[in-house]
């Protein structure tokens, strides 16, 4: 039976430490080190800012794809070595190249690729430690807590460094944090390697038992017992097919892609909103990002308290809409206090969305292709966010920076609700299946990596 005392599988704290340190470096460096350098030190245009954000997101997709394939095919040892060393290498490179627009654009690509490689710690590694939905929810919520704590601490660290040093020096903090992350990552990898063989044997035994019981034992919305689950060397194409043939995964991808498209306008215009509408200096890029982090920590803690029966796609869609409400408060006025409150609300909703979304993907995707399934999902989300990048500067010339950001916020709020209305029957069927799965989970022993 699942742990009733809330205990988490062994290895969770090692995973949490690795994710926190690596993501702390990303948060310390990206917004100030890339966007801040372009806006305040290089004097980049709106179009150049859009290119920087677009390239960063594009190479996050490439890094995600490479990281997912590397994890599935070569295992966690190779994946961890490449992800952590890549973070160190790109951070050091930022210190030795002259800060021109062209160089920053190139470096944003490299940094995006390294960042995408590291996302597997958040999206895939929990499923190597347990497949019980209750444990997954708590693990993902805890990972979200520390990730969002990094959103609080990282920009504050970056802001403090940028106050006294050139903005590119914030990448030194990224390198230091990545080196520190090597210690828990090495211990985590060894544990996963010891447990993986036992876990696969247990899953195979359960699969044989489910087959003997007949089709009625299988959930309509899950791929865990599908043919791909028995194929440890399934291809990336298998992962794409899994996403589009499993109703719950297809719904998660569709709702996320439509909503994330609204965020695409924020990245190239947000620093200009700070400078020209809020009229604050570069350090506020760190302080307001930290406000979002505070809300995200609170949201992730709330996610731990979500009842198991509400861990479903309906809850996720409603939380995405709440993010849109936070966006409206954030950019709807020229008052810093309102922007701060909006960042907190937006962060709170985001802090609940991330662990819930990751839990649902881990529940419905076969472990053998989970890394690549997450690559497909993240590619869709990041690709959708990149779509409006090059339209945003042109729209800003017509409607102003704040006008475009308000319109994007309305899109983030309205699209999930419209999607829910148009796909209500599909959502209802998936929610019913997820609640049936929750009932089954409460009656069976979880297929766990033995301690």
XYZ file of C-alpha atoms in Angstrom, residues 9-12 14 128-129 185-196 449-451:
22
model
C 10.777 7.080 -1.557
C 14.482 6.950 -0.840
C 16.496 9.086 -3.200
C 13.953 11.907 -3.181
C 19.097 13.664 -3.570
C 12.387 6.096 -11.471
C 11.754 6.153 -7.717
C 23.533 13.910 -8.658
C 26.247 11.260 -8.416
C 24.605 9.681 -5.353
C 21.192 9.824 -7.030
C 22.476 8.108 -10.164
C 23.978 5.256 -8.179
C 20.714 4.710 -6.341
C 18.643 4.761 -9.524
C 20.961 2.270 -11.201
C 20.696 -0.113 -8.249
C 16.911 0.088 -8.155
C 16.005 0.199 -11.827
C 11.716 0.416 -6.521
C 12.580 -1.696 -3.498
C 14.553 -0.024 -0.735
